[in-house]
Short mmCIF file of C-alpha atoms in Angstrom, two decimals:
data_model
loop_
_atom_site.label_atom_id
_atom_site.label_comp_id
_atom_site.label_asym_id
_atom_site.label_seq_id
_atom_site.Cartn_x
_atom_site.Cartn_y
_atom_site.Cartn_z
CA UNK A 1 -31.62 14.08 -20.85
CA UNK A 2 -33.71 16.10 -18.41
CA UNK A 3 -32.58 19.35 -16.77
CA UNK A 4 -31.07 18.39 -13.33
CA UNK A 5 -33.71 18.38 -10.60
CA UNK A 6 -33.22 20.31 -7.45
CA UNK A 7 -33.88 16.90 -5.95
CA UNK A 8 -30.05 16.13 -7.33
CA UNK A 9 -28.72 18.46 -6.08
CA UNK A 10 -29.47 16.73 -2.36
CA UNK A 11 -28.51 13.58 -3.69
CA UNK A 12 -25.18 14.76 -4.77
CA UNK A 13 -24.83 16.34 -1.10
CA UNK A 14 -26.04 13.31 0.11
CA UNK A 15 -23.04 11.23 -1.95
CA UNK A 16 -20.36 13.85 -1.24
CA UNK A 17 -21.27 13.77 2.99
CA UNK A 18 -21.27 10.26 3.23
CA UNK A 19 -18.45 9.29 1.03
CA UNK A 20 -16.33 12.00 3.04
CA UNK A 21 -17.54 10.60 6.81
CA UNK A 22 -16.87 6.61 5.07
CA UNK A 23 -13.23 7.53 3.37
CA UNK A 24 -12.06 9.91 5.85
CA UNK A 25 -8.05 8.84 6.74
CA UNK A 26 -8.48 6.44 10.10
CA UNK A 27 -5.13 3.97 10.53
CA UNK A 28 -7.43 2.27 12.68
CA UNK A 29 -10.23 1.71 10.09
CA UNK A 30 -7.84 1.26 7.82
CA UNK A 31 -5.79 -2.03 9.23
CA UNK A 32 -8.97 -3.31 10.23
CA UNK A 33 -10.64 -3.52 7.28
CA UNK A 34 -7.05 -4.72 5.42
CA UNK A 35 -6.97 -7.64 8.54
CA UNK A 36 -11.00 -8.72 7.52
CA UNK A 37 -10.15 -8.45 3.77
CA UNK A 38 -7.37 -10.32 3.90
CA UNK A 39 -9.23 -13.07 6.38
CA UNK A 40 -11.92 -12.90 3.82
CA UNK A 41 -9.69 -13.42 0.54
CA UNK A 42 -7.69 -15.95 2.02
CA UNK A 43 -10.99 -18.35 2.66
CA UNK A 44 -12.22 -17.37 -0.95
CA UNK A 45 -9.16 -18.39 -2.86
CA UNK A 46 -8.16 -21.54 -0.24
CA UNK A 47 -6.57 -24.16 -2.37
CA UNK A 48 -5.78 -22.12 -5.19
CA UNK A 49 -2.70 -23.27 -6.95
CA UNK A 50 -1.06 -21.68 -9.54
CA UNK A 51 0.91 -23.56 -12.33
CA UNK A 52 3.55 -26.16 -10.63
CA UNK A 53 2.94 -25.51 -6.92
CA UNK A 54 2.16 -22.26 -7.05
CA UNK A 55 0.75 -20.62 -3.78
CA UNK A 56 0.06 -16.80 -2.37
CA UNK A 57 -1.31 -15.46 0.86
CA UNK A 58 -2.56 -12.49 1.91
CA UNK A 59 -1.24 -11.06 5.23
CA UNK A 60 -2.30 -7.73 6.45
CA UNK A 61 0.15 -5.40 7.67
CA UNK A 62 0.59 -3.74 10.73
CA UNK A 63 -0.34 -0.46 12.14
CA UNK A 64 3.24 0.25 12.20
CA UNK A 65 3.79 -0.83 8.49
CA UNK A 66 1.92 0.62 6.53
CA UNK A 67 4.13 2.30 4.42
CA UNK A 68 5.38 2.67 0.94
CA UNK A 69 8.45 0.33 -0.15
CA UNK A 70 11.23 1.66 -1.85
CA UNK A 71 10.63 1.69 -5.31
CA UNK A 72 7.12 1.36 -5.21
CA UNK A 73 4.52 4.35 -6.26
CA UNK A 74 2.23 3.99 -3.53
CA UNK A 75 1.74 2.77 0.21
CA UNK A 76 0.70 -0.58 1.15
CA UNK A 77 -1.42 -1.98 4.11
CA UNK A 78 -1.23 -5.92 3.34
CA UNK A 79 0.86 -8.49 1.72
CA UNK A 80 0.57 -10.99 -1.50
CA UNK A 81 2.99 -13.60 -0.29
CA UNK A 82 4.02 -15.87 -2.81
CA UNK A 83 5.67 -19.31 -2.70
CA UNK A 84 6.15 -22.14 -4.92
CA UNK A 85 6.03 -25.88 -3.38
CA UNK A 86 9.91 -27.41 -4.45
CA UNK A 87 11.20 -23.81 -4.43
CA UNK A 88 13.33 -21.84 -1.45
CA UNK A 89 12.23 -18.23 0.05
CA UNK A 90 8.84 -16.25 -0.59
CA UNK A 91 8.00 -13.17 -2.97
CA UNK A 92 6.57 -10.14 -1.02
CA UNK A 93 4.29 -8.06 -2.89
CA UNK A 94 2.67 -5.06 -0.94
CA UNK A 95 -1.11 -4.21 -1.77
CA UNK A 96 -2.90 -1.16 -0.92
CA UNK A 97 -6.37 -2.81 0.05
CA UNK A 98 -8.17 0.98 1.23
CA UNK A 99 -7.25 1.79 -2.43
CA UNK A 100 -8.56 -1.21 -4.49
CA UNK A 101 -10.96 -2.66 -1.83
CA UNK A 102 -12.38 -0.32 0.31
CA UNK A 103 -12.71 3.04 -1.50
CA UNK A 104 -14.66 1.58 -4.16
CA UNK A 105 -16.82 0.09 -1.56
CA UNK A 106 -16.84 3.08 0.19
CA UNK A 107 -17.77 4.89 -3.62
CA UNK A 108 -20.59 2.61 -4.50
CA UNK A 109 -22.22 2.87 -1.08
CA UNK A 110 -22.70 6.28 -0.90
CA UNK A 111 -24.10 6.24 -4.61
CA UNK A 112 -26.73 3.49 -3.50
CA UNK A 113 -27.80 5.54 -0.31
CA UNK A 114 -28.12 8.74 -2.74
CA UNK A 115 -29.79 7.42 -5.22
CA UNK A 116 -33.57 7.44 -5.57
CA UNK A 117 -34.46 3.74 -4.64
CA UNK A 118 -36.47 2.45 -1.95
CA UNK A 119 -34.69 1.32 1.63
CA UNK A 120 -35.29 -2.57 0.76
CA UNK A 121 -34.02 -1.62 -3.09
CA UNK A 122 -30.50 -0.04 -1.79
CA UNK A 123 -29.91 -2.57 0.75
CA UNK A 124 -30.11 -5.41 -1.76
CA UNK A 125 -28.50 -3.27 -4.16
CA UNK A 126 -25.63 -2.37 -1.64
CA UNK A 127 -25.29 -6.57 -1.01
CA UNK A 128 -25.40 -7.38 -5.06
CA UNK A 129 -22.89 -4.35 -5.16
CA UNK A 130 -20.98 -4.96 -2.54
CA UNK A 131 -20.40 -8.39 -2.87
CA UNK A 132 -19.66 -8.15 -6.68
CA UNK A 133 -16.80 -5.43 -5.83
CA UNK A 134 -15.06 -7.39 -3.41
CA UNK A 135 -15.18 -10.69 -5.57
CA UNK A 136 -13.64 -8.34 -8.80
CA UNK A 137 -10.67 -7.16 -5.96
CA UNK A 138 -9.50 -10.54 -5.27
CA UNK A 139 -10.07 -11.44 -8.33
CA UNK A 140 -7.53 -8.95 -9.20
CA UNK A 141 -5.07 -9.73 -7.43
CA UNK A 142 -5.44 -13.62 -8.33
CA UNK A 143 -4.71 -12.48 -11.44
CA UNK A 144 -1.81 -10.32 -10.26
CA UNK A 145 -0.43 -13.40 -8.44
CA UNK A 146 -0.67 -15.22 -11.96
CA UNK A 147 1.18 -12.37 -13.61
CA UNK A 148 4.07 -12.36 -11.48
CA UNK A 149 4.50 -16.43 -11.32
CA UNK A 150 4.55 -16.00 -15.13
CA UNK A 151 7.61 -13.42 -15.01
CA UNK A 152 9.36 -15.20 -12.62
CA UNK A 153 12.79 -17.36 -14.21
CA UNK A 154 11.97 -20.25 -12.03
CA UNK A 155 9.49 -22.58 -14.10
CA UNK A 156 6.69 -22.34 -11.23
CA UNK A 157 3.97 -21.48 -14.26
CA UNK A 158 4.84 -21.14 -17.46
CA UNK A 159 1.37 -20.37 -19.61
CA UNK A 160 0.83 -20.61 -23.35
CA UNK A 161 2.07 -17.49 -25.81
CA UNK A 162 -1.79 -15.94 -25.73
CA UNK A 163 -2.41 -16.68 -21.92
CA UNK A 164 0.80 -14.72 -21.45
CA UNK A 165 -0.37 -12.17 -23.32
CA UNK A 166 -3.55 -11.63 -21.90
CA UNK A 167 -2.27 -11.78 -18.42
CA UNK A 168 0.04 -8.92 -19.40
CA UNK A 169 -2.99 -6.88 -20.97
CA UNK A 170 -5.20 -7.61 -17.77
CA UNK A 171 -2.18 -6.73 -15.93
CA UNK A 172 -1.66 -3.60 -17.80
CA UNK A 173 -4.46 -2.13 -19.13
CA UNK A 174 -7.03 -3.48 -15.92
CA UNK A 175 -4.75 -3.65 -13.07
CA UNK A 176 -2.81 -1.00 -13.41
CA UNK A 177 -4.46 2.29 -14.00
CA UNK A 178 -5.38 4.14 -11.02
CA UNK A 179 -8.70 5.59 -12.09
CA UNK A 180 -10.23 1.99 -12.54
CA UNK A 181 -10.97 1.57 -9.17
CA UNK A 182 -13.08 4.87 -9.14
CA UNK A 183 -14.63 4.46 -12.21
CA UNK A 184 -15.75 0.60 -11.82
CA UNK A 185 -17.87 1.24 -8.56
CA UNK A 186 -19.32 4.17 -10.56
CA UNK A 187 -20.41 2.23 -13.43
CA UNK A 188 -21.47 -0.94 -11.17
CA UNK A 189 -24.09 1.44 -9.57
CA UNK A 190 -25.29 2.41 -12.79
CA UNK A 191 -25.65 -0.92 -14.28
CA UNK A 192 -27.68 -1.92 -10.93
CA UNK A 193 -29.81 1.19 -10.52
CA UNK A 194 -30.57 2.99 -13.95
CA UNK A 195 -32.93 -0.43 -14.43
CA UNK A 196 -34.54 -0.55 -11.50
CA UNK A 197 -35.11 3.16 -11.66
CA UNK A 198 -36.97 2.71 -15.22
CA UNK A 199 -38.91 0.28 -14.18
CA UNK A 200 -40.09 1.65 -10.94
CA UNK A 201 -39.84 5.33 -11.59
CA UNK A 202 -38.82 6.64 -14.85
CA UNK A 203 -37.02 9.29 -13.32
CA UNK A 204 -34.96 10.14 -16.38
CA UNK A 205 -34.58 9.08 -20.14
CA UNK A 206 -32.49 7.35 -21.60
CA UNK A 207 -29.53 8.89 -24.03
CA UNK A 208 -31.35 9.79 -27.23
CA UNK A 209 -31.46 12.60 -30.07
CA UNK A 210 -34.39 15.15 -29.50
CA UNK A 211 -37.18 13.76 -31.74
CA UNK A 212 -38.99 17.11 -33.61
CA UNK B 1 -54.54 -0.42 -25.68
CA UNK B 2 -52.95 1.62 -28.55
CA UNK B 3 -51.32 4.03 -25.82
CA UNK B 4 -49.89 1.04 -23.95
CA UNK B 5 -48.35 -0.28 -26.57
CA UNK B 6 -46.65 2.78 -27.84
CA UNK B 7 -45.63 3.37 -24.21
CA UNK B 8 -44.22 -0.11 -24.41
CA UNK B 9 -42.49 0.44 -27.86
CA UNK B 10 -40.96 3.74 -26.44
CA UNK B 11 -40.06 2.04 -22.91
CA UNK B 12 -38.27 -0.99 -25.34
CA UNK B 13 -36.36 1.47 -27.43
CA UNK B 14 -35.60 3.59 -24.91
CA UNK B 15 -33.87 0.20 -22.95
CA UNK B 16 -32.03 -0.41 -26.33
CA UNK B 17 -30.61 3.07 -26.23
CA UNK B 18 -29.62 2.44 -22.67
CA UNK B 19 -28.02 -0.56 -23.75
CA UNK B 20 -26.56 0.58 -27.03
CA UNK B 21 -25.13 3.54 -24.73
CA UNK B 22 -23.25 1.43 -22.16
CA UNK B 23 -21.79 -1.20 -24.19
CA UNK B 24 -20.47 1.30 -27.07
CA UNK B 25 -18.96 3.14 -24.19
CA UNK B 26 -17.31 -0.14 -22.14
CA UNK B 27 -15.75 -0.90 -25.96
CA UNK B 28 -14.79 2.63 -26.60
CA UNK B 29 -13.17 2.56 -23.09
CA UNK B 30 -11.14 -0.49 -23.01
CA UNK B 31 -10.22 0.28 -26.34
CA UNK B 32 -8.33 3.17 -25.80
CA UNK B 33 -7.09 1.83 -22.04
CA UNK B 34 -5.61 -0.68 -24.28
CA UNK B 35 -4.02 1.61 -26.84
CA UNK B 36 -2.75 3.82 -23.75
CA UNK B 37 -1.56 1.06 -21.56
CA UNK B 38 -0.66 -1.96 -24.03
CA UNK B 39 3.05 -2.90 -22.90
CA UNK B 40 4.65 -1.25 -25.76
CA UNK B 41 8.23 -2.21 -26.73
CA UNK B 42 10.55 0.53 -25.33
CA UNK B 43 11.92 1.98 -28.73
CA UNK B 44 8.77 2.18 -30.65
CA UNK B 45 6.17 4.98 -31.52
CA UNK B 46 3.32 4.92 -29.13
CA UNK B 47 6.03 4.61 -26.39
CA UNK B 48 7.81 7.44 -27.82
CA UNK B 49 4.83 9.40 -28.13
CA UNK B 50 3.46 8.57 -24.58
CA UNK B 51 6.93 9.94 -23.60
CA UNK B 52 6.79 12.74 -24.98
CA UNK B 53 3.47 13.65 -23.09
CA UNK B 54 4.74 12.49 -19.75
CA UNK B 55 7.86 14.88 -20.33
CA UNK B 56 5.26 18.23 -21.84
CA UNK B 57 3.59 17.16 -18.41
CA UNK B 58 7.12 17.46 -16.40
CA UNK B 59 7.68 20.51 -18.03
CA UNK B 60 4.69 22.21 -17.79
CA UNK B 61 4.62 21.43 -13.87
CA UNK B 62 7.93 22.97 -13.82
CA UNK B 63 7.15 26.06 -15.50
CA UNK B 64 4.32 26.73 -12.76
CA UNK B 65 6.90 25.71 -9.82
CA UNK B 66 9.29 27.92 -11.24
CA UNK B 67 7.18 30.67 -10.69
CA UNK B 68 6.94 30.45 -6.65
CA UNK B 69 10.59 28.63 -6.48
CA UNK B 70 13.90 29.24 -7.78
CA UNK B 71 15.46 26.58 -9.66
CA UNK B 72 12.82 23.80 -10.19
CA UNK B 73 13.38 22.27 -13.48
CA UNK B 74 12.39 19.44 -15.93
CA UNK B 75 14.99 17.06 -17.40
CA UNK B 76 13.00 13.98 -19.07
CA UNK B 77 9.91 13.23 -17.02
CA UNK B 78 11.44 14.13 -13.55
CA UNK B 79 10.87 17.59 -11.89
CA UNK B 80 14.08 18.66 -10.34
CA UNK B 81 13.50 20.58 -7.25
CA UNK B 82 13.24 20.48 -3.68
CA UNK B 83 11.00 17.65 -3.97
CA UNK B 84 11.72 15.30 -6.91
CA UNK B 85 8.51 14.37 -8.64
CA UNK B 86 8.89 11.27 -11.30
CA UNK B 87 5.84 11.63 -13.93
CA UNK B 88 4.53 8.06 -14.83
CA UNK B 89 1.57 6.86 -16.86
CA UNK B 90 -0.89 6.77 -13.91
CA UNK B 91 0.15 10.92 -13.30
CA UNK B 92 -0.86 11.80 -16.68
CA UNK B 93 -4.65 11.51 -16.29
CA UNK B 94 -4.73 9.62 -19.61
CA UNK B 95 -7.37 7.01 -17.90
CA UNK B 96 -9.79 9.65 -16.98
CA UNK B 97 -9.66 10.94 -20.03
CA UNK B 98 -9.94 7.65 -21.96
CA UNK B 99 -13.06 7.43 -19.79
CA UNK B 100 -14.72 11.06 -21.08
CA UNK B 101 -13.74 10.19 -25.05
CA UNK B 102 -15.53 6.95 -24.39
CA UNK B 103 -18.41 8.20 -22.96
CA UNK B 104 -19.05 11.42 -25.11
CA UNK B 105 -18.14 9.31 -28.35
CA UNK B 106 -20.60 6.41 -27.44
CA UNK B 107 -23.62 9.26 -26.71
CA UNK B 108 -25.53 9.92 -29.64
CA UNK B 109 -25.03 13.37 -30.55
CA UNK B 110 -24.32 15.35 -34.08
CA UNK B 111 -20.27 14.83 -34.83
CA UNK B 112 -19.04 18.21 -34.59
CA UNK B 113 -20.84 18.24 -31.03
CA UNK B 114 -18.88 15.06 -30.28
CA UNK B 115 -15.71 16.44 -31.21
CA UNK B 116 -16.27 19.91 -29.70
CA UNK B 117 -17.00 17.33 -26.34
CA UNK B 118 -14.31 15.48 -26.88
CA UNK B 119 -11.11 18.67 -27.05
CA UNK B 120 -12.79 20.67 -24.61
CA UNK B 121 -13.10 17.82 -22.26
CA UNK B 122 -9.54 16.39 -22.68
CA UNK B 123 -8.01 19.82 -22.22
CA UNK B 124 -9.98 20.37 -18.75
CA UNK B 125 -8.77 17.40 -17.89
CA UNK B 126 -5.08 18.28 -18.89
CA UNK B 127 -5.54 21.14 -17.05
CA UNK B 128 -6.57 19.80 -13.60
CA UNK B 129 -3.49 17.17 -14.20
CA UNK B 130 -1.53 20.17 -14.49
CA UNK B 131 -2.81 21.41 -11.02
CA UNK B 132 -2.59 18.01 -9.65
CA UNK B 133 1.13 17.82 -10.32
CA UNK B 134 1.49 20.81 -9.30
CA UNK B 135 -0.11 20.96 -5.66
CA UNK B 136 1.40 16.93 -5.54
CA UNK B 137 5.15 18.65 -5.81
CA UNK B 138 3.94 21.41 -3.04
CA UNK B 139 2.37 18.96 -0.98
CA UNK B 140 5.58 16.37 -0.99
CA UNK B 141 7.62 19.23 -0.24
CA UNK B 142 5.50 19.82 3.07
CA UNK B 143 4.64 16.66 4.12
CA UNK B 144 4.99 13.20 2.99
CA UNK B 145 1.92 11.50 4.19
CA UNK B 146 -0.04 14.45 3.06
CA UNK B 147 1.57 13.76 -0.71
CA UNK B 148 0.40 10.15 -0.29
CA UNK B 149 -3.16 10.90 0.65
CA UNK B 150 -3.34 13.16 -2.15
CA UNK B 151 -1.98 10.85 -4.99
CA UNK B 152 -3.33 7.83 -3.98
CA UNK B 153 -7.21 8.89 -3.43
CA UNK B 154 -8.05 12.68 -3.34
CA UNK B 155 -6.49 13.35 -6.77
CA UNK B 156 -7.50 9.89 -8.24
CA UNK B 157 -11.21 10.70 -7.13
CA UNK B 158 -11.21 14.26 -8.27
CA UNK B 159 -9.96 13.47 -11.44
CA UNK B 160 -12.84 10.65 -12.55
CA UNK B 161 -15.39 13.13 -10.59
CA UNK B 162 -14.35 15.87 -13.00
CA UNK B 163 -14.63 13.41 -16.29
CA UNK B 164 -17.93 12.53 -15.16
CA UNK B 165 -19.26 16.31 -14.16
CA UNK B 166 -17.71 17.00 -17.50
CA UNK B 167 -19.70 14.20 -19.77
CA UNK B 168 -22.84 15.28 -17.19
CA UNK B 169 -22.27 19.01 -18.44
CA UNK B 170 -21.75 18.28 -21.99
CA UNK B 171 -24.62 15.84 -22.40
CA UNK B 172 -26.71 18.52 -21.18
CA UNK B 173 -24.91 21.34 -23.81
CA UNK B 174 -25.83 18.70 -26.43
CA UNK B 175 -29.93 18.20 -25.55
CA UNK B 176 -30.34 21.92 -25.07
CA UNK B 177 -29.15 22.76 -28.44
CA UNK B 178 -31.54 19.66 -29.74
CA UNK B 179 -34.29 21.00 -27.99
CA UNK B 180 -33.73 24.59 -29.50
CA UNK B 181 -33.31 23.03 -32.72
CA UNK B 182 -36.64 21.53 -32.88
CA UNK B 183 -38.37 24.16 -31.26
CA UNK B 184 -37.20 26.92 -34.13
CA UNK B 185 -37.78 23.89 -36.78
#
């Protein structure tokens, strides 16, 4: 790998400025975008069922609500609602959509608009990006909705021995740690620029041993 | 014609390398998310040893607290004090780290570079956790909201910004001593 080039050193400015100006605490930015993600989710996974009647929602929360349950290890701006078709009551699970949602966005932005591409290259990049970020959240928490139907005693969806497993490894080892949704914009940006950098530019090299 | 096809030869295997570099270190990476996460049954040993790190992490956070406020103490994974701080799984930085190891194991680089990479890097990263913990118990004591900001995002971020800077850094450590090498060969 190449020295850094004072031309990074801008870029990482450029990174550090925007993703501070995007992820700066707003409540107002922050139920807005958990109101159009939730609007957005709900369309994408219309009709979804889940085992034997099986159903979620998402509902945003409220300005006024957007706290942290008891119990729970961090705040929440919307709602998975679960309910079963032939079952009684709902199952409330908060989500924190400004953590798995829109800071990655916000993360993967910033690293198109500071990265050397052209302006057409980073807003189709941003779109691929973008897109492919917010599919992967909803995704998750499809798969979250699956994971709790499966623990529940009522027989709303009972999978097979390895499904179960592997729902409680997604749930565990994907899901659950914090840092993934930091590192996975991170590494989407990478996957979509570092190509399109070598063929265009060859800015940098690729990881290799020093060839005498 | 010769020079375009070397330049196409060095333009394929540098790809490959690309390649080679990014799916090692996706493996590498789930592996050990897997190995740090896997539900574990409560009474066996990776629970017990992931235990025993969440409680050296309680009780090194209370050793610095102690130093600014009387009687803040550790009893399992909970600091005792004026503001009660549990220390779970997600507080102990283990993902960031799982992250660096991935990364610095899947770059080719001599062994005993890799493994210098490898400790140095996990005990920065220890170290910050330490400071995160510790500014998290300061910061709940002050004010709540500030305490979630900080350990939902700021912390979070810093963390997988420093695991990064830290692979950046090292990768560079590694190519410098390369270069030296072949120029004195």
């Amino acid at each position: 790998m190449r020295r850094v080039r004072p031309g990074w050193s801008a870029r990482v400015a450029v990174f550090v400025l925007l993703f501070a100006a995007v992820a700066w605490p707003r409540p107002s930015w922050r139920v807005a975008f958990s109101e159009a993600f939730c609007r957005v989710a709900n369309v994408m996974t219309r009709g979804v069922e889940i085992g034997n009647g099986g159903r979620f929602e998402f509902q945003a929360a409220s300005d006024t609500s957007v706290a942290r349950s008891v119990g729970e290890n961090v705040t929440s701006d919307a709602r998975l609602v679960l309910t079963a078709a032939h079952v009684k009551g709902q199952m409330v699970l908060g989500i924190n959509t400004r953590r798995d949602a829109f800071l990655p966005l916000a993360i993967f932005v910033a690293l198109i608009v500071a990265s050397p591409l052209t302006a057409w290259r980073k807003v189709a990049t941003v779109l691929a990006g973008g897109l492919a970020l917010h599919v992967s959240a909803v995704v998750g928490y499809v798969a979250l909705a699956r994971w709790t139907f499966a623990g529940l005693p009522q027989p709303i969806y009972r999978p097979d021995a390895w499904v179960r497993q592997a729902l409680d490894i997604v749930f565990h080892v994907v899901l659950l740690p914090p840092a993934n949704r930091f590192v996975v914009p991170v590494l989407v940006a990478a996957l979509l620029v570092w190509p399109q950098i070598r063929r265009h530019g060859h800015r940098g090299t690729a990881p290799h041993r020093a060839e005498c | 014609m010769r020079d375009s096809v070397e330049r196409s030869k060095t333009r394929r295997s540098g790809r490959y390398a690309s390649l080679r570099f990014l799916v090692v270190g996706v493996v590498l990476a789930g592996s050990l998310y897997t190995l740090i996460y896997y539900p574990y049954p409560p009474v066996s040993l990776p629970a017990e040893a992931l235990t025993r790190y969440l409680e050296f992490n309680a009780a090194a956070t209370a050793s610095i607290v102690s130093l600014v406020e009387d009687g803040v103490r550790a009893r399992g994974t909970v600091v005792w004090g004026r503001f009660p701080l549990r220390v779970v799984l997600d507080c102990a930085a283990l993902d960031a780290i799982a992250v660096f190891a991935a990364a610095v194991l899947a770059f080719p680089a001599p062994w005993r570079k890799t493994l210098t990479g490898v400790v140095l890097g996990a005990s920065l990263l220890v170290i910050l956790n330490l400071g995160r913990l510790v500014t998290l118990y300061f910061a709940g004591r002050a004010d709540r909201e500030l305490f979630d900001l900080l350990h939902e995002e700021v912390f979070q971020l810093v963390l997988v910004a420093a695991a990064v800077g830290a692979f950046a850094r090292w990768t560079v450590w590694v190519q410098r001593r390369e270069d030296r090498a072949c120029a004195t060969s």
